[in-house]
Short mmCIF file of C-alpha atoms and ligand atoms in Angstrom, two decimals:
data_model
loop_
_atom_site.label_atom_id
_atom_site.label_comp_id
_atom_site.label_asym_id
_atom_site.label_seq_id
_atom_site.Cartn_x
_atom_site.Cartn_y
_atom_site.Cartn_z
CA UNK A 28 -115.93 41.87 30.93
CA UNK A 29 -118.72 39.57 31.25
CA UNK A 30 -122.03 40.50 29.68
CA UNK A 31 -124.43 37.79 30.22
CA UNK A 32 -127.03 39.44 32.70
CA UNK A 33 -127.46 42.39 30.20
CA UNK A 34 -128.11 40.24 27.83
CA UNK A 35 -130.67 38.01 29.73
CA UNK A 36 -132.15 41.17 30.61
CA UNK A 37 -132.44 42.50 27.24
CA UNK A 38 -133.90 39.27 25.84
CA UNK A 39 -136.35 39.54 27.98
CA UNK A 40 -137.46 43.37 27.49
CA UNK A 41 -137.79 42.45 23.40
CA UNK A 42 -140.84 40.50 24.56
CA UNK A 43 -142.45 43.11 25.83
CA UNK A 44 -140.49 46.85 24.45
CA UNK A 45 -140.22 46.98 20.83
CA UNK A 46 -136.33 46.35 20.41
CA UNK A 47 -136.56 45.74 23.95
CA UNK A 48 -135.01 49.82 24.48
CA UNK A 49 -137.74 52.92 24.78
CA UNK A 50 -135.60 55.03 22.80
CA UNK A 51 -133.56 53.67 19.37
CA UNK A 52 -129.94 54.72 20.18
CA UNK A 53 -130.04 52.45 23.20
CA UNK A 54 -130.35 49.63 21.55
CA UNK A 55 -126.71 49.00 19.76
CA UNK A 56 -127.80 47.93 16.55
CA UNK A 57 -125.44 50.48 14.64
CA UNK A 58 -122.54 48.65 16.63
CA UNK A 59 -124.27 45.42 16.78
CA UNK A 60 -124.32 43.10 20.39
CA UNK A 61 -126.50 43.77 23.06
CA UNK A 62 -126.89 46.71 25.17
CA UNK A 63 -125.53 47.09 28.91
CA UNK A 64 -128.53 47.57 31.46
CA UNK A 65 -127.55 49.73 34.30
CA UNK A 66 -128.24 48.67 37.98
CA UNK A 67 -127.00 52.17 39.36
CA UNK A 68 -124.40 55.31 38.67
CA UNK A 69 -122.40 57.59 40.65
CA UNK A 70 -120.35 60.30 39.91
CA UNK A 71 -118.83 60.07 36.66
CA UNK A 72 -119.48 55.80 36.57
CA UNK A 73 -122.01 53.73 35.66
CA UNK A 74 -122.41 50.05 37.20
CA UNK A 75 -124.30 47.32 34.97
CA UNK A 76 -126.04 44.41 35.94
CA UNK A 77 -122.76 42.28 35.29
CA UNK A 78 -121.37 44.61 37.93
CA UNK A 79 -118.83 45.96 35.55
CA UNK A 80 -117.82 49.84 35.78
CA UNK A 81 -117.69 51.92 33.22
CA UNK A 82 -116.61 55.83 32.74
CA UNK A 83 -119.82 57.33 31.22
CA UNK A 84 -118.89 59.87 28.45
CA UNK A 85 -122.95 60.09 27.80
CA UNK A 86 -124.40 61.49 30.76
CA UNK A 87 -127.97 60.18 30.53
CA UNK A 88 -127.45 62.02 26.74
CA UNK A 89 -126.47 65.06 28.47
CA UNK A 90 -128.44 66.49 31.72
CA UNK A 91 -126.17 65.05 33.87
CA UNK A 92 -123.45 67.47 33.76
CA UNK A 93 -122.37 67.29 37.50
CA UNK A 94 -122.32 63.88 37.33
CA UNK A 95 -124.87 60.87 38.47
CA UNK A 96 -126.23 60.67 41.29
CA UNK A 97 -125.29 64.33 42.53
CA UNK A 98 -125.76 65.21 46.38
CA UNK A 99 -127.85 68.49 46.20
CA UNK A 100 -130.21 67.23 42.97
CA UNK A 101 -130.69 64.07 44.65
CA UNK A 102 -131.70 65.91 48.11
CA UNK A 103 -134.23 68.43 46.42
CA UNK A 104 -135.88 65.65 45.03
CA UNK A 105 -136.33 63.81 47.82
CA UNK A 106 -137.33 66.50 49.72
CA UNK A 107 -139.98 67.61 47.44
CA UNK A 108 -141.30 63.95 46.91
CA UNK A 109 -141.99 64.16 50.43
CA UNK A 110 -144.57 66.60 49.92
CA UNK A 111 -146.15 64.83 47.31
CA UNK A 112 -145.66 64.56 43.47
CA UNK A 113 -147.95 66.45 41.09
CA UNK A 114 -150.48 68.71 41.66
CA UNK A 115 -151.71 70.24 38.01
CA UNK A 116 -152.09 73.29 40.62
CA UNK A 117 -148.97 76.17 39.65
CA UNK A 118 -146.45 75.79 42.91
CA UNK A 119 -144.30 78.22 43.72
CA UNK A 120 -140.96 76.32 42.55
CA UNK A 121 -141.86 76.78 38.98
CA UNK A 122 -141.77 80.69 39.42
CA UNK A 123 -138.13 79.69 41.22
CA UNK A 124 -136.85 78.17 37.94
CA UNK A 125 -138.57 80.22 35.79
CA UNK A 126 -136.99 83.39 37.09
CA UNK A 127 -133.15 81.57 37.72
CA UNK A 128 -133.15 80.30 33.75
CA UNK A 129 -134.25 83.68 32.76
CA UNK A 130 -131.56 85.50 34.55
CA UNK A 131 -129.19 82.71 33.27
CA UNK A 132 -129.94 83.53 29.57
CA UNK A 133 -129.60 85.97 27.50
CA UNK A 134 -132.27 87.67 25.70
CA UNK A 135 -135.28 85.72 26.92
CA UNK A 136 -137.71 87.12 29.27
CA UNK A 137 -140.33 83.96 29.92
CA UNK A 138 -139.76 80.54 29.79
CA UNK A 139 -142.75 77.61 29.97
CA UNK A 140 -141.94 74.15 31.09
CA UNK A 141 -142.93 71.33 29.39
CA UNK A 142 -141.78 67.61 29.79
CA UNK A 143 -139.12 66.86 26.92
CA UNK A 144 -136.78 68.58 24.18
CA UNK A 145 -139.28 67.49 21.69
CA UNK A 146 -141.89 69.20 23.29
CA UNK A 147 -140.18 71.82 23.90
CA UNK A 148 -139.20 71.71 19.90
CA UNK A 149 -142.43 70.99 18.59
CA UNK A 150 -144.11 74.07 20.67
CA UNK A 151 -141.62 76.70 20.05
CA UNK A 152 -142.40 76.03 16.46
CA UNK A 153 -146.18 76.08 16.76
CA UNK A 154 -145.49 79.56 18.40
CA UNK A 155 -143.19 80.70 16.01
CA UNK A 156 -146.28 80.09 13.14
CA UNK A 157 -148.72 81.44 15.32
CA UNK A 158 -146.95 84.86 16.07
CA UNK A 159 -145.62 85.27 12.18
CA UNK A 160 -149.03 83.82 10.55
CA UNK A 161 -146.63 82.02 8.27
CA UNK A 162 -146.43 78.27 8.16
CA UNK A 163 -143.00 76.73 6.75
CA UNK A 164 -140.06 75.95 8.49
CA UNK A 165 -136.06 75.22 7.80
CA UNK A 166 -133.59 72.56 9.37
CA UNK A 167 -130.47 71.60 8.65
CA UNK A 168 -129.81 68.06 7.50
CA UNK A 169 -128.51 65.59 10.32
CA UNK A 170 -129.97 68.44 13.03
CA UNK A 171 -132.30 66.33 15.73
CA UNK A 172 -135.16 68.17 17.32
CA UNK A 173 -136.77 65.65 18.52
CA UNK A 174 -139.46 63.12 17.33
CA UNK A 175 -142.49 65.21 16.35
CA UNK A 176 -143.12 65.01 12.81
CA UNK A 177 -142.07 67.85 11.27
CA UNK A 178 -138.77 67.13 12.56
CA UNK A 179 -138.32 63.62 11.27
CA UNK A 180 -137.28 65.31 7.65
CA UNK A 181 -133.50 63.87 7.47
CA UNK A 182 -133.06 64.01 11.67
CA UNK A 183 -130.26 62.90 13.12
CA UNK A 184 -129.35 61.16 15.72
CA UNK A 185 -131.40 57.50 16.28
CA UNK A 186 -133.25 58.76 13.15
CA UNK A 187 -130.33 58.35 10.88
CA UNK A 188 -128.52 55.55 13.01
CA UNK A 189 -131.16 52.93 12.07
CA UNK A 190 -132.04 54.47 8.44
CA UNK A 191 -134.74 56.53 8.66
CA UNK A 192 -133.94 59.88 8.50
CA UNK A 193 -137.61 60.63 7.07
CA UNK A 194 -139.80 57.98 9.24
CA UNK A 195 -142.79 56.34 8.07
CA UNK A 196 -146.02 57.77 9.23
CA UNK A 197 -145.25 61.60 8.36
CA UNK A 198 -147.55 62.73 6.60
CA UNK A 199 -146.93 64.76 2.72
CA UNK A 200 -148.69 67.66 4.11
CA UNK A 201 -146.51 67.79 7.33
CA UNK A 202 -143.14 67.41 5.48
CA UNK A 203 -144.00 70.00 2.81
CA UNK A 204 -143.66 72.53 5.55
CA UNK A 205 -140.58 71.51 6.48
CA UNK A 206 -137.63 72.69 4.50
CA UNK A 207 -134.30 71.17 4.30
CA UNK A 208 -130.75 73.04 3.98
CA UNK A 209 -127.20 72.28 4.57
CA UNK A 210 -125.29 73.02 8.22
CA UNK A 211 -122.70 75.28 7.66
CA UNK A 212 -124.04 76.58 3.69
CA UNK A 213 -125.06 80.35 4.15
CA UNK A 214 -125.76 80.49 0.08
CA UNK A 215 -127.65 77.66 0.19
CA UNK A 216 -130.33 79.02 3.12
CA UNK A 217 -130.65 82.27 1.59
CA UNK A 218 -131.34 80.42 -1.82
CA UNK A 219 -134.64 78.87 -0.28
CA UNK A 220 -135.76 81.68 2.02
CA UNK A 221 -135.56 83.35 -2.07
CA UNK A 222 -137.58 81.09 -3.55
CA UNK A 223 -140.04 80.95 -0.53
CA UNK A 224 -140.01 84.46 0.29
CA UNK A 225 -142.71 85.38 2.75
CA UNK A 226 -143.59 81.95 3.38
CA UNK A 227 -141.04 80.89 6.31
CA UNK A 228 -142.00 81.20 9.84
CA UNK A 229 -138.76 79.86 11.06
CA UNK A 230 -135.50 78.50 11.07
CA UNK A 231 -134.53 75.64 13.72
CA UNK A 232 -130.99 75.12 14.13
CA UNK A 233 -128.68 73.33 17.20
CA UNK A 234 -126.92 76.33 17.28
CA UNK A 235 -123.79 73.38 18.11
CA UNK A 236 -124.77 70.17 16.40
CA UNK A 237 -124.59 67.62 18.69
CA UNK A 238 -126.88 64.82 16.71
CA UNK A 239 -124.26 64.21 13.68
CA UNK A 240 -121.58 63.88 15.86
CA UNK A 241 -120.60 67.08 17.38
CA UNK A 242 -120.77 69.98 14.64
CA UNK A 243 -119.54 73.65 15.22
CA UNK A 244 -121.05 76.23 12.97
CA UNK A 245 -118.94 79.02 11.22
CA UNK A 246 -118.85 82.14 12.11
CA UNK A 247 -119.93 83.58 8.84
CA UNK A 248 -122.90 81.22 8.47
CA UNK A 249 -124.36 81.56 12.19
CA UNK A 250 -124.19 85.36 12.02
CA UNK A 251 -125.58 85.16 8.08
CA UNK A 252 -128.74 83.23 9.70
CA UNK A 253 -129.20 85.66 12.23
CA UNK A 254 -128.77 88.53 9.61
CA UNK A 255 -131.08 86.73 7.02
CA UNK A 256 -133.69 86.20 9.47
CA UNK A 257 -133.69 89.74 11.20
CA UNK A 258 -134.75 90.36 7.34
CA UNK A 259 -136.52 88.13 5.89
CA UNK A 260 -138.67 88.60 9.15
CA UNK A 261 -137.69 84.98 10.00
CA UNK A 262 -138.13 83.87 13.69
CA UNK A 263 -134.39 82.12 14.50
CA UNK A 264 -135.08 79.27 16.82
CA UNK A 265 -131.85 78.43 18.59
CA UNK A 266 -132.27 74.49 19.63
CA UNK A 267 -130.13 74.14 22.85
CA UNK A 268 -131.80 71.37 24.37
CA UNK A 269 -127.91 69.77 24.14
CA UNK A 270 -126.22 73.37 24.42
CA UNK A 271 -128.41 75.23 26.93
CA UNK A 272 -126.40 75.44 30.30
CA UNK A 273 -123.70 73.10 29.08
CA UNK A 274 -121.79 76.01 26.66
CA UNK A 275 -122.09 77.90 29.85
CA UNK A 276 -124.40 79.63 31.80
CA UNK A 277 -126.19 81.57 28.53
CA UNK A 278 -125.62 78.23 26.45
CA UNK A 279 -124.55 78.72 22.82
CA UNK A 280 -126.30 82.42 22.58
CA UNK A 281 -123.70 83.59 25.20
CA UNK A 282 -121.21 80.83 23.50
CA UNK A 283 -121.62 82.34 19.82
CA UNK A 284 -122.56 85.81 20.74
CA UNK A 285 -125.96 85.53 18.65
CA UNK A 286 -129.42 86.48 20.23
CA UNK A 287 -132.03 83.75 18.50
CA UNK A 288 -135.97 84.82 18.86
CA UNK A 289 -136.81 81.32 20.40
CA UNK A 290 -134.72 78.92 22.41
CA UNK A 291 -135.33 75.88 23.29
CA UNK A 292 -134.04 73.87 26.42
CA UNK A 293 -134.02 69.82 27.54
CA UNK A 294 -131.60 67.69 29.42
CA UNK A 295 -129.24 70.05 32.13
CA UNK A 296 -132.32 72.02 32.86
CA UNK A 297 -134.40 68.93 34.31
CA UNK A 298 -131.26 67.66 36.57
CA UNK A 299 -131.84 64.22 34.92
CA UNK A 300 -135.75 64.39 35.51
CA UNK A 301 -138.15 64.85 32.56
CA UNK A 302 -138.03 68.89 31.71
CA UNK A 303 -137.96 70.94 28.77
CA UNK A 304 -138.50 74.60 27.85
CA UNK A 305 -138.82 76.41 25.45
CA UNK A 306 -137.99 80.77 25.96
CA UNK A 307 -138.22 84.25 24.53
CA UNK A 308 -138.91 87.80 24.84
CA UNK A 309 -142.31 89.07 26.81
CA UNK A 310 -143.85 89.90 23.51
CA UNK A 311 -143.51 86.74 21.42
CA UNK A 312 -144.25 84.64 24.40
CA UNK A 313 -147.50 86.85 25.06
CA UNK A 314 -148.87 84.80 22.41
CA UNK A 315 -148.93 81.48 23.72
CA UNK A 316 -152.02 80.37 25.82
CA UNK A 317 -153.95 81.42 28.01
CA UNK A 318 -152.42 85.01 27.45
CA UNK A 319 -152.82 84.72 23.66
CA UNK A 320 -154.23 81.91 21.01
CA UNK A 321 -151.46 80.03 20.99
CA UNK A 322 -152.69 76.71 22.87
CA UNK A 323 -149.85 74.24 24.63
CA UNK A 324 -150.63 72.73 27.62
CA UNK A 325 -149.51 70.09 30.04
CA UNK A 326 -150.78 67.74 32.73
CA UNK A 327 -147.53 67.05 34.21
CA UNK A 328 -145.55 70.47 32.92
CA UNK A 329 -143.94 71.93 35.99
CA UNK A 330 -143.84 68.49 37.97
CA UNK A 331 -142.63 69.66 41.01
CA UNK A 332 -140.11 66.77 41.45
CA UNK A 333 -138.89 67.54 37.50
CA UNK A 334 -138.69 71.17 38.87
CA UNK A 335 -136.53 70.76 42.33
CA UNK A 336 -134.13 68.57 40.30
CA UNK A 337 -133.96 71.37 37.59
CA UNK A 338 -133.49 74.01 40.35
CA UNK A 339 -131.13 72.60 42.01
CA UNK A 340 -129.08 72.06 39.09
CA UNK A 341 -129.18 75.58 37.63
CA UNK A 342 -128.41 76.65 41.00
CA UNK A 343 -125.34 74.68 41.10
CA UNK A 344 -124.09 76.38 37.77
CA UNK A 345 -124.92 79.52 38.19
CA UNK A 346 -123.19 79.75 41.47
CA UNK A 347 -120.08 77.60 40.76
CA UNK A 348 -119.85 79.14 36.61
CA UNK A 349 -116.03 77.65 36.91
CA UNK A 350 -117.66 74.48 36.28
CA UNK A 351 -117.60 75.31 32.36
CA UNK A 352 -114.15 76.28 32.36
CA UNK A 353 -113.65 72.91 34.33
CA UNK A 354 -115.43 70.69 31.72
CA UNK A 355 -114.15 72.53 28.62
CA UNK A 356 -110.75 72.43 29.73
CA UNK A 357 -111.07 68.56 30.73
CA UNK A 358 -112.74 68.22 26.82
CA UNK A 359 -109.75 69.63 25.71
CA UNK A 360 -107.36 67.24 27.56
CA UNK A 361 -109.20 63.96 25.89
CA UNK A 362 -109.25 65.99 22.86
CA UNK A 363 -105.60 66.16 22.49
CA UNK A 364 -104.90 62.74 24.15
CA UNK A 365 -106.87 60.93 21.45
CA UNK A 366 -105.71 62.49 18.71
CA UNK A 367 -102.28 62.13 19.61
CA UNK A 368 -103.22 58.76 20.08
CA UNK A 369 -104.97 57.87 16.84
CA UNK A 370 -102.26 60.22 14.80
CA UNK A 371 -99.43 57.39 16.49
CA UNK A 372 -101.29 54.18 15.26
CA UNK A 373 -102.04 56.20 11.79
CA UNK A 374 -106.04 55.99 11.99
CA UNK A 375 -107.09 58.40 9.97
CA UNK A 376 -109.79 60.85 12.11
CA UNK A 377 -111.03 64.40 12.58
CA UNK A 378 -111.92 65.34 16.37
CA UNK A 379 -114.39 68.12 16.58
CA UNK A 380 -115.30 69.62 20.13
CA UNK A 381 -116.92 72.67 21.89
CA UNK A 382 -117.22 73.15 25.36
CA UNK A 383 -117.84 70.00 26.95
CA UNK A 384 -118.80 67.93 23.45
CA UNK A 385 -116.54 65.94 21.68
CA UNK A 386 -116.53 63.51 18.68
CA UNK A 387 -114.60 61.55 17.13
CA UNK A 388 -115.01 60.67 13.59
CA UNK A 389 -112.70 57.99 11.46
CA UNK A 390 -112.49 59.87 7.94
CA UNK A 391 -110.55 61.74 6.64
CA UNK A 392 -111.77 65.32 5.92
CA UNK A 393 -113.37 67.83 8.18
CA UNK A 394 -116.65 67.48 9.76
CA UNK A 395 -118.89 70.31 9.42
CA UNK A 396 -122.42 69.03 7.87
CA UNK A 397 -124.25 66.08 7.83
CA UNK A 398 -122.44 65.06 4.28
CA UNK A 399 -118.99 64.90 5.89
CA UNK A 400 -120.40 62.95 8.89
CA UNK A 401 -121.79 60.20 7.21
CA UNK A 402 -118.45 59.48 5.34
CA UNK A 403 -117.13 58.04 8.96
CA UNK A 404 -115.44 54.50 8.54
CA UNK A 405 -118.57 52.90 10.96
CA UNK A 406 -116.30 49.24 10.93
CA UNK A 407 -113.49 51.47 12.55
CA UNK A 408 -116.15 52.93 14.54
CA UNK A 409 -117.70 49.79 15.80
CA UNK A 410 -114.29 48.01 16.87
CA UNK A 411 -113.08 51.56 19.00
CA UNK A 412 -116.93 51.36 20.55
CA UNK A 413 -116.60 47.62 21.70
CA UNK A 414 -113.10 48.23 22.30
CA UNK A 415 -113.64 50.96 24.95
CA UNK A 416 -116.68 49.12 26.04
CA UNK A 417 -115.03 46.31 27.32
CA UNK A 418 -111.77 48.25 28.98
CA UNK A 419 -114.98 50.06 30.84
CA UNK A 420 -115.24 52.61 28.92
CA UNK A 421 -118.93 53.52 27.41
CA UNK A 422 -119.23 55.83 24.47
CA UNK A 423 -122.40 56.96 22.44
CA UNK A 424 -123.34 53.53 20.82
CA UNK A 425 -123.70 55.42 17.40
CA UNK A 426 -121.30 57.56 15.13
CA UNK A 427 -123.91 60.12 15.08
CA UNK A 428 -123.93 61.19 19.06
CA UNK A 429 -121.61 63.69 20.96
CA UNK A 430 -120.17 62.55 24.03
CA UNK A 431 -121.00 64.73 26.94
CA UNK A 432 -118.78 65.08 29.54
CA UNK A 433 -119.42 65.35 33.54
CA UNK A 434 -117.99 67.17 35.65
CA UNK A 435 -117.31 64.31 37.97
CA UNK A 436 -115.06 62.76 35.37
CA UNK A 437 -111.21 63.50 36.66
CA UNK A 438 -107.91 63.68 34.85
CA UNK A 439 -107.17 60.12 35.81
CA UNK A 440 -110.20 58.80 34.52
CA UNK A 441 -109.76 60.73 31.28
CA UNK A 442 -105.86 58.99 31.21
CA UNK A 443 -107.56 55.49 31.71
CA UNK A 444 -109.62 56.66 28.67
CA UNK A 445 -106.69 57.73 26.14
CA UNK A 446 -104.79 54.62 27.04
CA UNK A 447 -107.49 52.61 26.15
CA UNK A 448 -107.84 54.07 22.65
CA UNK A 449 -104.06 53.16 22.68
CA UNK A 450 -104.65 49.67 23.69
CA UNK A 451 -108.24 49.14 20.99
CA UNK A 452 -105.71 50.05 17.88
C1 PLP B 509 -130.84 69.02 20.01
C2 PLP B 509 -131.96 68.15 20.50
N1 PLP B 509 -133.22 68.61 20.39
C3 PLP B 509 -134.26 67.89 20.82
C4 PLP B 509 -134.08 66.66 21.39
C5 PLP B 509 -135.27 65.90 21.87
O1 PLP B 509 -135.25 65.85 23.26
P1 PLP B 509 -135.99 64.65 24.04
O2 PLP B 509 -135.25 63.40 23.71
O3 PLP B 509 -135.92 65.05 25.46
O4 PLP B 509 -137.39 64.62 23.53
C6 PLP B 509 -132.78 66.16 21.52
C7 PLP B 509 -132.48 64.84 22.14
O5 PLP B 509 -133.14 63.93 22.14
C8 PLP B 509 -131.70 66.91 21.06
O6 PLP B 509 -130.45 66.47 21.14
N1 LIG B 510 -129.38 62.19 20.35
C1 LIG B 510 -130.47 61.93 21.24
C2 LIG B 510 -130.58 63.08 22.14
O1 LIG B 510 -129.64 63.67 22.53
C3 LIG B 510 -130.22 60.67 21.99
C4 LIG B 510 -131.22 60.40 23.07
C5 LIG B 510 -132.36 59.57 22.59
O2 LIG B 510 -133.01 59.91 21.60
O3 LIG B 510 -132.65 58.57 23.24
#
């Protein structure tokens, strides 16, 4: 593989991008070189400037669960753009996607559109104050919500990739509302909603983790939270921005058979355009603006463009729901051919995997918090990323990232993949 117009590229966009990227993970530093830049995608490959071809196991970080590039999103788009691009006037698409997510999802009755996950985060939790009058919130260490402040309290993802988990430029007052707990530790929730009793609004949880590698919760500790918070009179905020119509069509609600109060959608719900939500019954959502005080607002929310691509992508699912079954099964099938893989050349790993997300993780005990994550060999972890980069295969560029599969990813492409784990060790 030859690299050198990436990198010319790249050297170029640090004069004028900090760290030449607009979001951290895309810049490689936690596997060091430079980063590919990508002249166009298709189906379940990406092409870089080099003109090397690569089977993507990110997915644009997830929306693009159909694959890149995909007929009928592509066509709505460029229908719509046809009629022109943004109004800041409601258009009767919105109503369209409002109305398919809802039926989609259980236990949510509206749904506004904003422009990102973080929005989407950082609004469900203003609402979630504003209809309980209380002001504290819990995460779970290594969960990612995005990059509003009171999320940057031990985040995941790019946030604990380059070291800073708690960012510079939160403020004391904003981080004292946010408190911190363990994924997966039941006791250790209940011990703070105790010793802060009356004085949480909500917890925020990816109901799977997908931002310290992919994380399943227990059964015992999802249905605890749900129990503690029906109450404690907690609002449970179910993050799906990475779950929501990739678990299947209800996301990780349907998935784990728990109803949250709030839920919170990104990524498959925009088609690959800019879209988040955020979602709940008629009466908690009767207290956001202008219905009730609770103001969020935007000048772009409901982009028409955003919401063809969206609708034509929920459509899609909810019409072809075998897709799921498709993906998860495929998951499965890498799953299995890795580890049988790694367990040959005796590299010591754990595998963990829902639906369509998979990680891989070179220690040697089980994943299941943010603890157990960070003990991941990250030399082992750089020389498989580079590895599989340069037999054309691209991975997350951090230890701390799911993969997400597409559906446009076939069995051959996921052999190619499995032998070239063979061939890195
Ligand atoms: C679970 C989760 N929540 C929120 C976000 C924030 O979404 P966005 O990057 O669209 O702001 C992300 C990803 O970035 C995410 O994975
Ligand atoms: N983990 C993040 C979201 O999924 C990665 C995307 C980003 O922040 O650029």
């Amino acid at each position: 593989m030859r690299y050198q117009r990436s990198s010319a590229l790249f050297t170029e966009a640090k004069k004028y991008i900090p760290g030449g990227v607009n979001s951290p993970v895309r810049a490689f530093k936690a596997v060091g070189g430079d980063p590919i830049f990508i002249k166009e995608a298709k189906g379940a490959y990406l092409f870089d400037e080099d003109d090397n071809r690569y089977i993507d196991y990110i997915a644009s970080w997830g929306p693009l669960i159909l694959g890149h590039a995909h007929r009928p999103v592509l066509d709505a788009v460029i229908e719509k753009a046809k009629k022109g691009t943004s109004f800041g006037i409601p258009t009767q698409i919105e109503t369209e996607l409002a109305k398919l997510a809802v039926s989609m999802v259980p236990n949510i009755d509206k749904i506004r559109f904003v422009n990102s996950g973080t929005e989407a985060c950082m609004s469900a939790v203003r609402l979630a104050r504003g209809y309980t009058g209380k002001d504290k919130i819990i995460k779970f260490a290594g969960c990612y919500h995005g990059h509003s402040d009171s999320f940057l309290i031990q985040a995941g993802s790019g946030a604990v990739t380059f070291g800073s988990p708690n960012s510079p430029g939160v403020t004391q007052g904003t981080a004292k509302d946010t408190l911190l707990a363990n994924y997966n530790d039941l006791e250790g929730v209940k011990t703070l909603v105790g010793a802060n009793k009356g004085e949480i609004a909500a917890i925020i949880i990816e109901p799977v983790a997908g931002n310290m590698g992919c994380i399943i919760p227990s059964d015992e500790f999802i249905k605890g939270l749900r129990e503690l918070c029906t109450r404690e009179e907690i609002l449970l905020l179910f993050d799906e921005v990475m779950t929501g119509f990739r678990l299947g069509r209800g996301g990780a609600q349907e998935a784990l058979g728990i109803d949250a109060d709030i839920v919170m959608f990104g990524k498959v719900i925009g088609g690959g355009l800019p879209v988040g939500a955020f979602a709940a019954r008629a009466e908690i959502m009767g207290h956001l603006a202008p219905e009730g005080p609770v103001y969020q607002a935007g000048t772009l929310s409901g982009n028409p463009l955003a919401m063809s691509a969206g609708l034509a992508m929920l459509t899609e699912l909810n019409t072809k729901p075998e897709t799921f079954t498709s993906l998860a099964e495929k998951t499965e099938y890498l799953h299995k051919g890795i580890a049988a893989v790694l367990t040959e050349k005796g590299i010591t790993h754990q595998i963990n995997c829902f639906g369509s997300m998979i990680s891989v993780h070179f220690c040697d005990e089980p994943v299941v918090d943010f603890t157990s994550s960070a003990k991941g060999n990250n030399d082992t972890f750089k020389k498989y990323f580079h590895g599989m980069l340069d037999q054309g295969i691209y991975l997350p560029p951090s230890a701390f990232e799911s993969y997400f599969l597409n559906d446009a990813i076939s069995y051959a492409d996921l052999d190619k993949t499995i032998e070239a784990v063979g061939k890195v060790f």
